[in-house]
mmCIF file of C-alpha atoms in Angstrom:
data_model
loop_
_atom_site.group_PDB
_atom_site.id
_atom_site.type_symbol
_atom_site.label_atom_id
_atom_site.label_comp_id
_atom_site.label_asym_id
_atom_site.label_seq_id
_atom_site.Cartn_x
_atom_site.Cartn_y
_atom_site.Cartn_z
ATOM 1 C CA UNK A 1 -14.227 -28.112 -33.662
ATOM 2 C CA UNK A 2 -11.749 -29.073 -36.538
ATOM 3 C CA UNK A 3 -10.468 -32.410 -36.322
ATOM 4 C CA UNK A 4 -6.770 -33.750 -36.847
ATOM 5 C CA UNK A 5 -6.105 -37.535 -37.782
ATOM 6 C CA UNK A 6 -2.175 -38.703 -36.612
ATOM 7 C CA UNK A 7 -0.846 -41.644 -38.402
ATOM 8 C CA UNK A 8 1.967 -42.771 -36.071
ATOM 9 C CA UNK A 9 2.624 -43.309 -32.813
ATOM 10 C CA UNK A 10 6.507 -42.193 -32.262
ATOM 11 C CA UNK A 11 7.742 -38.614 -31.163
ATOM 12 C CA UNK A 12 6.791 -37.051 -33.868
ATOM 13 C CA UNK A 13 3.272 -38.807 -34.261
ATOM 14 C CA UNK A 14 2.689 -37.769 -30.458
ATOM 15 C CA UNK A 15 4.083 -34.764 -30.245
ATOM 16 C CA UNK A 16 1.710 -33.524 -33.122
ATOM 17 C CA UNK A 17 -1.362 -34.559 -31.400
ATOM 18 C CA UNK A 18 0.017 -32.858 -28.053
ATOM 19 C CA UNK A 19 0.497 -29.834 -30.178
ATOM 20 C CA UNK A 20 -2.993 -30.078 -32.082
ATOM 21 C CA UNK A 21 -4.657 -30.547 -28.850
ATOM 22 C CA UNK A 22 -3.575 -27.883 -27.126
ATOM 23 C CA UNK A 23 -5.119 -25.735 -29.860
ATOM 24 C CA UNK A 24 -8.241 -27.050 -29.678
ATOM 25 C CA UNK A 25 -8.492 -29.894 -32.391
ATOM 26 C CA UNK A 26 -10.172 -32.591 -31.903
ATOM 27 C CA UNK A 27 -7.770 -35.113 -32.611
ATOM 28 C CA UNK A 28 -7.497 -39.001 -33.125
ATOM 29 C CA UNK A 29 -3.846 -41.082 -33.418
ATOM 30 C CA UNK A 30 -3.472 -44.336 -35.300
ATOM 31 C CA UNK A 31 -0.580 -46.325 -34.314
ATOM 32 C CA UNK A 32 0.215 -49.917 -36.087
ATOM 33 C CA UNK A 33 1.068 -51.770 -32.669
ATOM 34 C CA UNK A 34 1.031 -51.124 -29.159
ATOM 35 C CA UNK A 35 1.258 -47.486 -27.448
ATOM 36 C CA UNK A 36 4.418 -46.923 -27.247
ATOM 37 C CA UNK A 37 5.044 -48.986 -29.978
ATOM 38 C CA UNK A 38 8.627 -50.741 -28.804
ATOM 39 C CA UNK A 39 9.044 -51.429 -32.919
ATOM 40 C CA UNK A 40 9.375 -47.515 -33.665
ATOM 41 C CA UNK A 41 12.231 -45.247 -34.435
ATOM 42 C CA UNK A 42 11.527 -43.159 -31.467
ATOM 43 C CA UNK A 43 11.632 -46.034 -28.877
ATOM 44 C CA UNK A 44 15.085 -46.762 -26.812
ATOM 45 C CA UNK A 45 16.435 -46.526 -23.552
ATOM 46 C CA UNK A 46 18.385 -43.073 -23.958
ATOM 47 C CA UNK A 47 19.521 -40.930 -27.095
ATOM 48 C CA UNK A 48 21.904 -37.768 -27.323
ATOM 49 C CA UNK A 49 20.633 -34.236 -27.283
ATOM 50 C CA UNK A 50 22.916 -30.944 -27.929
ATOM 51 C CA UNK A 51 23.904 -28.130 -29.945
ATOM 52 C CA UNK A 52 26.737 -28.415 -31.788
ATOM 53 C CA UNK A 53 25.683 -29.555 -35.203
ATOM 54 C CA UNK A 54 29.050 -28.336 -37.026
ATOM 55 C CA UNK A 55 28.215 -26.979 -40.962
ATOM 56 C CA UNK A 56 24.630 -27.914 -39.931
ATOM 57 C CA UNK A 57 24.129 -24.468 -38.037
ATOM 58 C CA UNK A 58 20.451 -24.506 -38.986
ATOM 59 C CA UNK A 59 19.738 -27.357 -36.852
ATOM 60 C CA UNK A 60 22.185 -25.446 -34.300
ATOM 61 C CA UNK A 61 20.043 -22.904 -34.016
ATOM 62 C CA UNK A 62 16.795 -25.082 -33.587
ATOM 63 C CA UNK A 63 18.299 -26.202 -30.398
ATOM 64 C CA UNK A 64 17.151 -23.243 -27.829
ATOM 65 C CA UNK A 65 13.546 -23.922 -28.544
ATOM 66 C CA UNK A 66 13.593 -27.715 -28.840
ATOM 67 C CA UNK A 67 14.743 -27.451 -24.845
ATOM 68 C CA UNK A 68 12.160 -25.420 -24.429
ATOM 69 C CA UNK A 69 9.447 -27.294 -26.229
ATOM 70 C CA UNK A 70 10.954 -30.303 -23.755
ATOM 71 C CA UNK A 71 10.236 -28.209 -20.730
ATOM 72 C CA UNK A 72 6.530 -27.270 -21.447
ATOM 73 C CA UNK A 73 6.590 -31.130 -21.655
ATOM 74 C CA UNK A 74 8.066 -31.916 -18.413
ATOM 75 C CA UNK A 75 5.708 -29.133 -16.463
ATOM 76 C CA UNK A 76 2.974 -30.869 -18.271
ATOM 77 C CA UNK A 77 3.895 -34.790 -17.386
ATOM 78 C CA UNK A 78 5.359 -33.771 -14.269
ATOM 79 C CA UNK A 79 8.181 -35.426 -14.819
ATOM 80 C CA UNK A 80 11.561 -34.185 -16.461
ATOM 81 C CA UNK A 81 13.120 -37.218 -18.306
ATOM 82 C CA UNK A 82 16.407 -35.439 -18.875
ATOM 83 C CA UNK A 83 19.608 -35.389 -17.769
ATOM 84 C CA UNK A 84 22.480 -32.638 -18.438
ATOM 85 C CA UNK A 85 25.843 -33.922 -19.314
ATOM 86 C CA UNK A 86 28.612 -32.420 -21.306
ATOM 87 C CA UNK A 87 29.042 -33.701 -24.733
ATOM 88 C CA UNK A 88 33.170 -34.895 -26.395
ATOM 89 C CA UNK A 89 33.477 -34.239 -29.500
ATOM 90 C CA UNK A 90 36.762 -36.810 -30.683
ATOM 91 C CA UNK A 91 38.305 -34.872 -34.280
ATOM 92 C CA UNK A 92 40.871 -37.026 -35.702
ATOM 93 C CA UNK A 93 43.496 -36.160 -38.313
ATOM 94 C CA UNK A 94 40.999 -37.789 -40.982
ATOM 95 C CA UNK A 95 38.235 -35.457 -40.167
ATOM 96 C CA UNK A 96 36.199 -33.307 -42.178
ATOM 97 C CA UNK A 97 38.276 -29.901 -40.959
ATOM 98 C CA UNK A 98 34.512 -27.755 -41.435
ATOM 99 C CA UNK A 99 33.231 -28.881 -38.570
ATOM 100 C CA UNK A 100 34.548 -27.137 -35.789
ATOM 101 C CA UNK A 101 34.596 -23.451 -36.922
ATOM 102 C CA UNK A 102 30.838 -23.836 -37.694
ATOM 103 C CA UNK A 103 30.305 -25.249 -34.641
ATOM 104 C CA UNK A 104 31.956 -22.566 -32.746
ATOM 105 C CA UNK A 105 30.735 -20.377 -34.322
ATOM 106 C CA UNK A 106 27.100 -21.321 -33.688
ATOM 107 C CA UNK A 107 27.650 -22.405 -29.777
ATOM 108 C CA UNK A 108 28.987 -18.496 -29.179
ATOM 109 C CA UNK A 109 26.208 -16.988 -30.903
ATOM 110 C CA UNK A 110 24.028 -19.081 -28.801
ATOM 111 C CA UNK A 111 25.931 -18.609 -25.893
ATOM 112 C CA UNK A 112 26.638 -22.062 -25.091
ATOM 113 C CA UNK A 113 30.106 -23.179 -23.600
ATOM 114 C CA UNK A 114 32.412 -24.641 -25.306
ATOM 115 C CA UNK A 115 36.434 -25.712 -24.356
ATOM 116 C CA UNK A 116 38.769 -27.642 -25.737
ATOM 117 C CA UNK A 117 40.571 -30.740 -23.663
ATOM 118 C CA UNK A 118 44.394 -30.740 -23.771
ATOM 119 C CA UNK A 119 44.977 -34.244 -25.886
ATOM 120 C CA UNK A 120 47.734 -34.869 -22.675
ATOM 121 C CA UNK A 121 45.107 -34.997 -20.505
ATOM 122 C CA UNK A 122 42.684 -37.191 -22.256
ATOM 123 C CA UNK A 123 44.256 -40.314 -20.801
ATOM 124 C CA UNK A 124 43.115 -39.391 -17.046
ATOM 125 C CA UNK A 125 39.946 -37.590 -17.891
ATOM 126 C CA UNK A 126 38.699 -40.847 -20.517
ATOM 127 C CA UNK A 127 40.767 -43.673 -20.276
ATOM 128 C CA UNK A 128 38.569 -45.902 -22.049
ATOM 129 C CA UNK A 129 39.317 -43.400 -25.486
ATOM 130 C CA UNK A 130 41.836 -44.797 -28.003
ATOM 131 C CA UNK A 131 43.608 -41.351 -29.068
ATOM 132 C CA UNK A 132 45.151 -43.067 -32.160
ATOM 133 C CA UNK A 133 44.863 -40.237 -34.844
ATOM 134 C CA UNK A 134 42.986 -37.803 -32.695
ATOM 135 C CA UNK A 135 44.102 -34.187 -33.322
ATOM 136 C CA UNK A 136 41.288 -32.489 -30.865
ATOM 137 C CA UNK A 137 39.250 -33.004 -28.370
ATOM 138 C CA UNK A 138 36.348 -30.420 -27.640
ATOM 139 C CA UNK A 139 33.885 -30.743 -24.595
ATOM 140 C CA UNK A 140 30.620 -28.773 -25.041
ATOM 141 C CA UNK A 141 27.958 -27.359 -22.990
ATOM 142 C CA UNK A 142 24.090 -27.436 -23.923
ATOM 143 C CA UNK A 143 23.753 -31.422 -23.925
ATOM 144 C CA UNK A 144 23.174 -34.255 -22.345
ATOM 145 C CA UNK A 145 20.420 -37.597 -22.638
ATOM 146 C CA UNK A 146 16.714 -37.841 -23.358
ATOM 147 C CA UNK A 147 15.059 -41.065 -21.958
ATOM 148 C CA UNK A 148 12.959 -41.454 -24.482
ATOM 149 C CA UNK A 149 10.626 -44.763 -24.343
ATOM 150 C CA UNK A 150 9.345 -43.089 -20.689
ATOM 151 C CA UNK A 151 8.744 -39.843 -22.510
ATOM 152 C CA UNK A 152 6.490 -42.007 -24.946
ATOM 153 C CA UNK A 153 4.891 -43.378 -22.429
ATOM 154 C CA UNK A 154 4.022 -39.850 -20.658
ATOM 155 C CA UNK A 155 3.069 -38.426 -23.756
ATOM 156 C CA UNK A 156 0.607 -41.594 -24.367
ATOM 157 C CA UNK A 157 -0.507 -41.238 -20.928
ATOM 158 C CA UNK A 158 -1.097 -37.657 -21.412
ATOM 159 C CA UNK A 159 -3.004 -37.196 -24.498
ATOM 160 C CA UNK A 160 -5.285 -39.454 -22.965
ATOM 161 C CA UNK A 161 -5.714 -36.922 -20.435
ATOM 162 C CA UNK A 162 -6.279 -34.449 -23.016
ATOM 163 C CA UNK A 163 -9.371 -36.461 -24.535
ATOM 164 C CA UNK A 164 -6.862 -37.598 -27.600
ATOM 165 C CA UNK A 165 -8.572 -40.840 -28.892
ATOM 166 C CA UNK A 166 -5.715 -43.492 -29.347
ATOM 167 C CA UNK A 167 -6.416 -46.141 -31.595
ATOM 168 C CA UNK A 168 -3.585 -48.703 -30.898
ATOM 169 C CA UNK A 169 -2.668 -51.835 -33.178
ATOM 170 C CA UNK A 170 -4.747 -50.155 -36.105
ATOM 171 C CA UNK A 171 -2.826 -50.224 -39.487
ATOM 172 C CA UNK A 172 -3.029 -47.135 -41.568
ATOM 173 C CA UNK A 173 -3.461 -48.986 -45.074
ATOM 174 C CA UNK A 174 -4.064 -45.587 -47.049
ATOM 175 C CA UNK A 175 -3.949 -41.750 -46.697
ATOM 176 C CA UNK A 176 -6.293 -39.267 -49.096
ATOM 177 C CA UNK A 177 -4.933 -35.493 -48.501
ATOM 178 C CA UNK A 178 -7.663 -34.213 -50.754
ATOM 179 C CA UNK A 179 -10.043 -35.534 -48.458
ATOM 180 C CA UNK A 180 -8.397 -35.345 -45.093
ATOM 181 C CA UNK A 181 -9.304 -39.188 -44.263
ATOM 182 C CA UNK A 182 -7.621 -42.645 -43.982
ATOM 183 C CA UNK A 183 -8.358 -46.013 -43.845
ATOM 184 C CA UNK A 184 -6.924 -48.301 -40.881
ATOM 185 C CA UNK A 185 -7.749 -51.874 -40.716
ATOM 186 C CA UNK A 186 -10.424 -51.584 -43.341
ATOM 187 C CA UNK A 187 -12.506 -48.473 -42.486
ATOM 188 C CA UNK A 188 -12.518 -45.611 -42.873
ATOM 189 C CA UNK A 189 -12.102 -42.483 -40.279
ATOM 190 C CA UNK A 190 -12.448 -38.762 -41.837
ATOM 191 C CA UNK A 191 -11.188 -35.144 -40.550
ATOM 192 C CA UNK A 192 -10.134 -31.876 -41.110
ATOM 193 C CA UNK A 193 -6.638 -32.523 -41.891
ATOM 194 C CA UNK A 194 -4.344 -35.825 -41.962
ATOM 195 C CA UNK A 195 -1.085 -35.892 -40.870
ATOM 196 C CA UNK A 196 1.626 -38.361 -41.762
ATOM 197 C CA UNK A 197 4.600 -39.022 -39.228
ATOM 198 C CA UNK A 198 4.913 -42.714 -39.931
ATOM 199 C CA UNK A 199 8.858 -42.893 -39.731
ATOM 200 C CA UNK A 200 10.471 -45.393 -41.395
ATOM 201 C CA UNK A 201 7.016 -46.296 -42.682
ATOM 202 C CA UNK A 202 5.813 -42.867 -43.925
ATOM 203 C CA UNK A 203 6.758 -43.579 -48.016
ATOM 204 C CA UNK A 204 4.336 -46.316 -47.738
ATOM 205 C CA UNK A 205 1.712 -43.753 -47.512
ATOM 206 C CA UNK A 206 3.035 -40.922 -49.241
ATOM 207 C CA UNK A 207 4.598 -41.689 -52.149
ATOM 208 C CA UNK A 208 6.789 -38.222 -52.848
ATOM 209 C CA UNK A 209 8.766 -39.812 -50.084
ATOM 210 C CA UNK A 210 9.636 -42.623 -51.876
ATOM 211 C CA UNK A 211 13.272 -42.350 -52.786
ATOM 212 C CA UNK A 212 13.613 -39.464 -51.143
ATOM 213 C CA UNK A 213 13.354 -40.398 -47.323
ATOM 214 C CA UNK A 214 14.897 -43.974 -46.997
ATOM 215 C CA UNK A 215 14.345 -46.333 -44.303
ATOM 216 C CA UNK A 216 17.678 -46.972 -43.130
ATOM 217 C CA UNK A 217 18.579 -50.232 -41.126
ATOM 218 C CA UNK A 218 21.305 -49.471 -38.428
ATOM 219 C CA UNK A 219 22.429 -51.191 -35.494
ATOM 220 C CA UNK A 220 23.343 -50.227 -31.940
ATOM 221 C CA UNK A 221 25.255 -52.786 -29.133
ATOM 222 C CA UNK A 222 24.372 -52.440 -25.220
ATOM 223 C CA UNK A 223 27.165 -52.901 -23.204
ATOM 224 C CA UNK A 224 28.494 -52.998 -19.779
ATOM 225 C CA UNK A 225 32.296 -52.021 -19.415
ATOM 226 C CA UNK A 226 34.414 -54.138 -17.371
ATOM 227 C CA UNK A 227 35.105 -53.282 -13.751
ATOM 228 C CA UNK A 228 37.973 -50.924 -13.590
ATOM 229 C CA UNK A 229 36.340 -49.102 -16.051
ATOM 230 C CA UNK A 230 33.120 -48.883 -14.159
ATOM 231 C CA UNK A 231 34.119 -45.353 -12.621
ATOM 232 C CA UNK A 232 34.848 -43.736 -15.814
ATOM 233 C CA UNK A 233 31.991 -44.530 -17.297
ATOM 234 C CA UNK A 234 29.972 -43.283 -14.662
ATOM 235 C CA UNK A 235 31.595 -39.712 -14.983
ATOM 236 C CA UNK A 236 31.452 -39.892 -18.817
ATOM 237 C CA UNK A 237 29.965 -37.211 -21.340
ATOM 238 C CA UNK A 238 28.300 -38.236 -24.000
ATOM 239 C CA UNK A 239 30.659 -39.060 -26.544
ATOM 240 C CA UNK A 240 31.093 -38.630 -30.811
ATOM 241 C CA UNK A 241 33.736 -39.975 -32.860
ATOM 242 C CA UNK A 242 33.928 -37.690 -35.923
ATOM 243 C CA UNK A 243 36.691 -40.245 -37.427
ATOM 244 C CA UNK A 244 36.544 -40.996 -41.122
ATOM 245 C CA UNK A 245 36.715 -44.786 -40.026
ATOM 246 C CA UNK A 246 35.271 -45.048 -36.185
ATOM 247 C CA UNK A 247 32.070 -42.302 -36.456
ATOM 248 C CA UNK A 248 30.718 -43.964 -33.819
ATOM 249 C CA UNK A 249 28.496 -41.815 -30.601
ATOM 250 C CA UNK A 250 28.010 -43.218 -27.255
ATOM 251 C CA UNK A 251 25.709 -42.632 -24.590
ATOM 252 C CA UNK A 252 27.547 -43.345 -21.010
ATOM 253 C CA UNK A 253 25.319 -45.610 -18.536
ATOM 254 C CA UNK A 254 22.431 -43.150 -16.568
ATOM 255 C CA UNK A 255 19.482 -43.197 -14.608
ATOM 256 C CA UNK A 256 19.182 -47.153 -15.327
ATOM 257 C CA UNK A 257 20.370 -47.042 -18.841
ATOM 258 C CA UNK A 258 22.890 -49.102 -20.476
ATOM 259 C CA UNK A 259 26.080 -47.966 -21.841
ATOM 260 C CA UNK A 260 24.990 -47.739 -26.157
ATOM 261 C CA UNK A 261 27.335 -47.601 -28.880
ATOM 262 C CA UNK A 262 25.982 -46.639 -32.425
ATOM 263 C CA UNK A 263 27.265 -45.220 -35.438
ATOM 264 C CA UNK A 264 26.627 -42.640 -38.146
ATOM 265 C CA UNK A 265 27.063 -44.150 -40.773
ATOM 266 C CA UNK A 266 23.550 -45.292 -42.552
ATOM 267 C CA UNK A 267 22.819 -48.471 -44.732
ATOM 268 C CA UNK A 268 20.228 -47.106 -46.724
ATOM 269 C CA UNK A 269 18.763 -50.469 -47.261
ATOM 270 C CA UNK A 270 15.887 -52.491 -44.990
ATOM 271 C CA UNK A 271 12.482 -53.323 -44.482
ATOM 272 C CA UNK A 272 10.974 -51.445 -41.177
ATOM 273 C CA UNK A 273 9.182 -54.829 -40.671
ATOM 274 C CA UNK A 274 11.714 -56.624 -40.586
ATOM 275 C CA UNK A 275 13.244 -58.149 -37.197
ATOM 276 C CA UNK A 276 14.753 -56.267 -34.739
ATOM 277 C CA UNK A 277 17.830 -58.683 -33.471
ATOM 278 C CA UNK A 278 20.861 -57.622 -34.829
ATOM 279 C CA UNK A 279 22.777 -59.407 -36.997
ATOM 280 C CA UNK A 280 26.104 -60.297 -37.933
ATOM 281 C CA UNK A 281 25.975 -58.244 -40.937
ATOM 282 C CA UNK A 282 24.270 -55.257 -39.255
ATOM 283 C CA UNK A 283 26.565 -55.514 -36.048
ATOM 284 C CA UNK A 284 29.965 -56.282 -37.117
ATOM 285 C CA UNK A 285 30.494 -52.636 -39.069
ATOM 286 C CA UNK A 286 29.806 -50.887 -35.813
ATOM 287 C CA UNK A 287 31.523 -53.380 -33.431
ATOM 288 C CA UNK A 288 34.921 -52.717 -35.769
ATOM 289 C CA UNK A 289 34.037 -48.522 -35.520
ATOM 290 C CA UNK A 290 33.417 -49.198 -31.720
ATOM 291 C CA UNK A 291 37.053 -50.942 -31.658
ATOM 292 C CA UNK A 292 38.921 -47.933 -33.023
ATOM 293 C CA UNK A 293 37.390 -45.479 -31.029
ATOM 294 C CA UNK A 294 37.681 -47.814 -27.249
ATOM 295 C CA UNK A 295 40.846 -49.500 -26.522
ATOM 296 C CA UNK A 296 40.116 -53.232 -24.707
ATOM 297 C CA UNK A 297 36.400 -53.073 -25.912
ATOM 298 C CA UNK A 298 36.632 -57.012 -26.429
ATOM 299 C CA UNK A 299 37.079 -56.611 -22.137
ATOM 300 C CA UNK A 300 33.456 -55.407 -22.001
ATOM 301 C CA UNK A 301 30.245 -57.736 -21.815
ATOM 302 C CA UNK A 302 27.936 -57.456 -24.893
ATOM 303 C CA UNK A 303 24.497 -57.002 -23.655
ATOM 304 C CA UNK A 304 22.348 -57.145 -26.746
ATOM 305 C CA UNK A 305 22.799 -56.226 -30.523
ATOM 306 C CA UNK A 306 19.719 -54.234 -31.683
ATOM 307 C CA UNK A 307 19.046 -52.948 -35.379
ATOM 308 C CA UNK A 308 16.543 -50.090 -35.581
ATOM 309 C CA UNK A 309 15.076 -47.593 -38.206
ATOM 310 C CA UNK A 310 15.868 -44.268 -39.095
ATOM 311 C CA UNK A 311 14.587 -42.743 -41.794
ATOM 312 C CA UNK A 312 17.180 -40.677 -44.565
ATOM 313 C CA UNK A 313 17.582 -38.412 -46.884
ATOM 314 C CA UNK A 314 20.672 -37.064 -48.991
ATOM 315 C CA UNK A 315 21.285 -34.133 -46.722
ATOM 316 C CA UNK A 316 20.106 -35.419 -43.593
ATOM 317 C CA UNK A 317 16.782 -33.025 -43.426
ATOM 318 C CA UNK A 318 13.542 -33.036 -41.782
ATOM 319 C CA UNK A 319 10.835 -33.194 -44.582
ATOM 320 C CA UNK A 320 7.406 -30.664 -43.024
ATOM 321 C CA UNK A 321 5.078 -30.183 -45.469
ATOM 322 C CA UNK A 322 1.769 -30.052 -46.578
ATOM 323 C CA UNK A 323 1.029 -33.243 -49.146
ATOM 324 C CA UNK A 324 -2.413 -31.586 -50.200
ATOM 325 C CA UNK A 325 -5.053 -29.320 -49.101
ATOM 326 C CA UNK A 326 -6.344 -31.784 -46.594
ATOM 327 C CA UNK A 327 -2.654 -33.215 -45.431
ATOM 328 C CA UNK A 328 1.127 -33.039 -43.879
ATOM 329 C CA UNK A 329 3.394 -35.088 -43.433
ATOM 330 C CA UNK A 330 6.864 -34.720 -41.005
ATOM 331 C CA UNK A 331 9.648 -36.801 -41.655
ATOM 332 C CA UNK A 332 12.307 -37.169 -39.375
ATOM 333 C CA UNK A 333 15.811 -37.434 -40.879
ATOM 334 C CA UNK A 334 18.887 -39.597 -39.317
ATOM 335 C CA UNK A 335 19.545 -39.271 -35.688
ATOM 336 C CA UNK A 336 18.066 -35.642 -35.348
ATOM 337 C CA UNK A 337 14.752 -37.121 -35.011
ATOM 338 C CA UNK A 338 14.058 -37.579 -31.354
ATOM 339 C CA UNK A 339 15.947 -34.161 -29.841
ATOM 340 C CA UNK A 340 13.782 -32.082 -32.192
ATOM 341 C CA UNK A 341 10.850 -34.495 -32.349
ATOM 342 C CA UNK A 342 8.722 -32.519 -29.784
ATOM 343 C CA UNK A 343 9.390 -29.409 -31.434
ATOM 344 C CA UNK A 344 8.496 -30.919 -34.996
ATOM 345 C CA UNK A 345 4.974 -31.719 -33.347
ATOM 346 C CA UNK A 346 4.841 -27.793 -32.364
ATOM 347 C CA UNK A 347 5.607 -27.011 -35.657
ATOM 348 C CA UNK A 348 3.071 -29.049 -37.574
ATOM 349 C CA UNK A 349 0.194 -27.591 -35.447
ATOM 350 C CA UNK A 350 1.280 -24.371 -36.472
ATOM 351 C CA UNK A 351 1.228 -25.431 -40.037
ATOM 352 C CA UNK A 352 -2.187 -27.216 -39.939
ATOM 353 C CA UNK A 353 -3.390 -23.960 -38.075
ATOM 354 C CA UNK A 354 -2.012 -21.880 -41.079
ATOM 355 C CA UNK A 355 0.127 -19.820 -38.668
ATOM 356 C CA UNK A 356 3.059 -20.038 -40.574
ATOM 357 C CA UNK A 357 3.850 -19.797 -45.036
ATOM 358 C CA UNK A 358 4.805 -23.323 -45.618
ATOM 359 C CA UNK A 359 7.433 -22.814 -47.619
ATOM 360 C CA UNK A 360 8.869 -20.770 -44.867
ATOM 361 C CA UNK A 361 8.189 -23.644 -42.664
ATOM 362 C CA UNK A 362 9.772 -26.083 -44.916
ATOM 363 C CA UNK A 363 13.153 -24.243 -44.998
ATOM 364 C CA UNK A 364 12.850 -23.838 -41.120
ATOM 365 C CA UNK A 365 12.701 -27.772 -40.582
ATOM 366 C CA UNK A 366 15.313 -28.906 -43.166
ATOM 367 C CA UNK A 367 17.610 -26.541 -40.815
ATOM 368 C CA UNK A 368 18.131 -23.796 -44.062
ATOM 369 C CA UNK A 369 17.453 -20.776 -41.963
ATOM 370 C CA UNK A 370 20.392 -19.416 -40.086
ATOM 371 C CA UNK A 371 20.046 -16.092 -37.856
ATOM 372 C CA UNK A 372 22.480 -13.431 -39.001
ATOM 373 C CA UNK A 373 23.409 -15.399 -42.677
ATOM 374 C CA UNK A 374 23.522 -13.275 -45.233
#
């Protein structure tokens, strides 16, 4: 039986060793702290999922089988931590103008719905919206929220089922892809293949990430909206801001969830060890955002300020490769790494079972293949 070592315990990092499993590997996963690590990229209360990826139509048309990469997972768990919601996209007169023909275009091939809201009645539908500047307002299909520290916690919970050996708390200090072994917490553990899907830590242990995919320091506030607005929120979509100066997304309060405010914009800059409170500096960028796309947001209670990790690269890609004859890493890229982390994990077994040309496979995560493009 070949064996598969995981370094990293976040969707990626899990969904790999699901993936592996299935196939028959023996497989072992080495996580830094606890599983689910509450430190990783991966862990949160809720995060967006959907379709519309405007000039990114690649990552568009990933979409169809990352849902159903997320079902297999839910008949597996027995439990479906999803729920469908429309998503509002907010274009303002300082927009990027390519986004919405792309993203038409790739929603109707896909067969997804798509409408646009008459800006007159944005004031009854979302009265918490500040429609300074906004030119459109489209609603789309195909979307909704992923819960995703209880899908960690399924998956963990599961691959123990699946005779997975977890090692927990076990620091990866060094990777050998010639060799297809590691060393955690000073010894040494050997396989068949290693794979890399650290996160923000991964160019630590692979150093052709270095420069290349950034960790990237970013903060999100937890709110609760004040009571007349209470109603609205409940009935929200999921909400993105595609202003020049306010590209913020929100995720509306669900299934125990807090209302969340981040942004899009990434700092580049940060230690992944580093604390998780928010500060000042980290919050008061996307509290001013937040302002200009809510109107009365100093009316709502600030829950907590949290800074996480993603991890970045120029053109916002997934990096899937092999880093050796004996390795792989996957590298998760801005905010598209949870919705398509479970499908990444697919995607590496089939590269560590040599189903697919990498370089094929490459293209296909970076979101450069696009059905019908000449």
């Amino acid at each position: 039986m070949a064996k598969a070592l995981i370094v990293g315990g976040g969707i990626a990092g899990l969904s790999s060793a699901w993936a592996l499993a299935r196939r028959g590997f023996a497989v072992e996963l080495f996580e830094q702290g606890p599983l689910p690590n509450s430190r990783s990229s991966s862990y949160d209360e809720h995060r967006i999922i959907r379709h519309a990826y405007g000039e990114m139509e690649g990552y568009a048309h990933l979409m169809p089988e990352a849902f159903a990469t997320w079902e297999r997972l839910w008949r597996e768990t027995g439990r479906r931590h999803f729920e469908s919601l429309p998503a509002l996209y907010i274009l303002r007169e300082d927009d990027d103008a390519g986004w919405y023909e792309p993203a038409a275009r790739s929603l109707g091939a896909m067969h997804i719905g798509f409408r646009d809201i008459p800006l007159d009645d944005a004031p009854r539908l979302l009265p918490m919206v500040n429609l300074d500047g906004a030119s459109r307002l489209v609603e789309t299909e195909g979307a909704g929220m992923l819960f995703p520290s209880r899908i960690l916690t399924d998956l963990v919970l599961l691959l123990a089922r699946l005779g997975v050996r977890l090692h927990a708390d076990a620091r990866v200090q060094r990777v050998d892809p010639e060799r297809g072994t590691l060393r955690a917490d000073g010894h040494e553990h050997g396989g068949d293949v290693v794979v890399v899907a650290a996160g923000a830590w991964a160019d630590r242990l692979v150093p052709g990430l270095r420069g290349v995919a950034v960790p990237s320091r970013q903060a999100v506030i937890y709110l609760a909206p004040p009571p007349e607005l209470v109603a609205a929120w409940d009935a929200a979509p999921v909400i993105i801001d595609f202003g020049r100066h306010s590209r913020t997304y929100t995720l509306p309060p669900r299934q125990g969830t807090r209302l969340k405010v981040g942004d899009h914009i990434f700092t580049r800059r940060g230690d992944p060890d580093e604390d998780r409170a928010a500060t000042d500096a980290d919050a008061d960028p996307l509290w001013a955002a937040a302002q200009r796309t809510y109107r009365g947001l100093d009316r709502y209670a600030v829950l907590e300020r949290r800074a996480c990790f993603y991890t970045v690269t120029e053109d916002e890609r997934f990096i899937l490769r092999p880093i050796g004859p004996r390795g792989w890493v996957c590298s998760a890229c801005s905010g598209h790494g949870f919705k398509l982390g479970a499908l990444m994990g697919e995607a590496v077994a089939r590269g560590v079972a040599g189903d697919v040309v990498p370089a094929h496979l490459a293209d296909w995560a970076a979101g450069r293949i696009v059905p019908g493009a000449a």
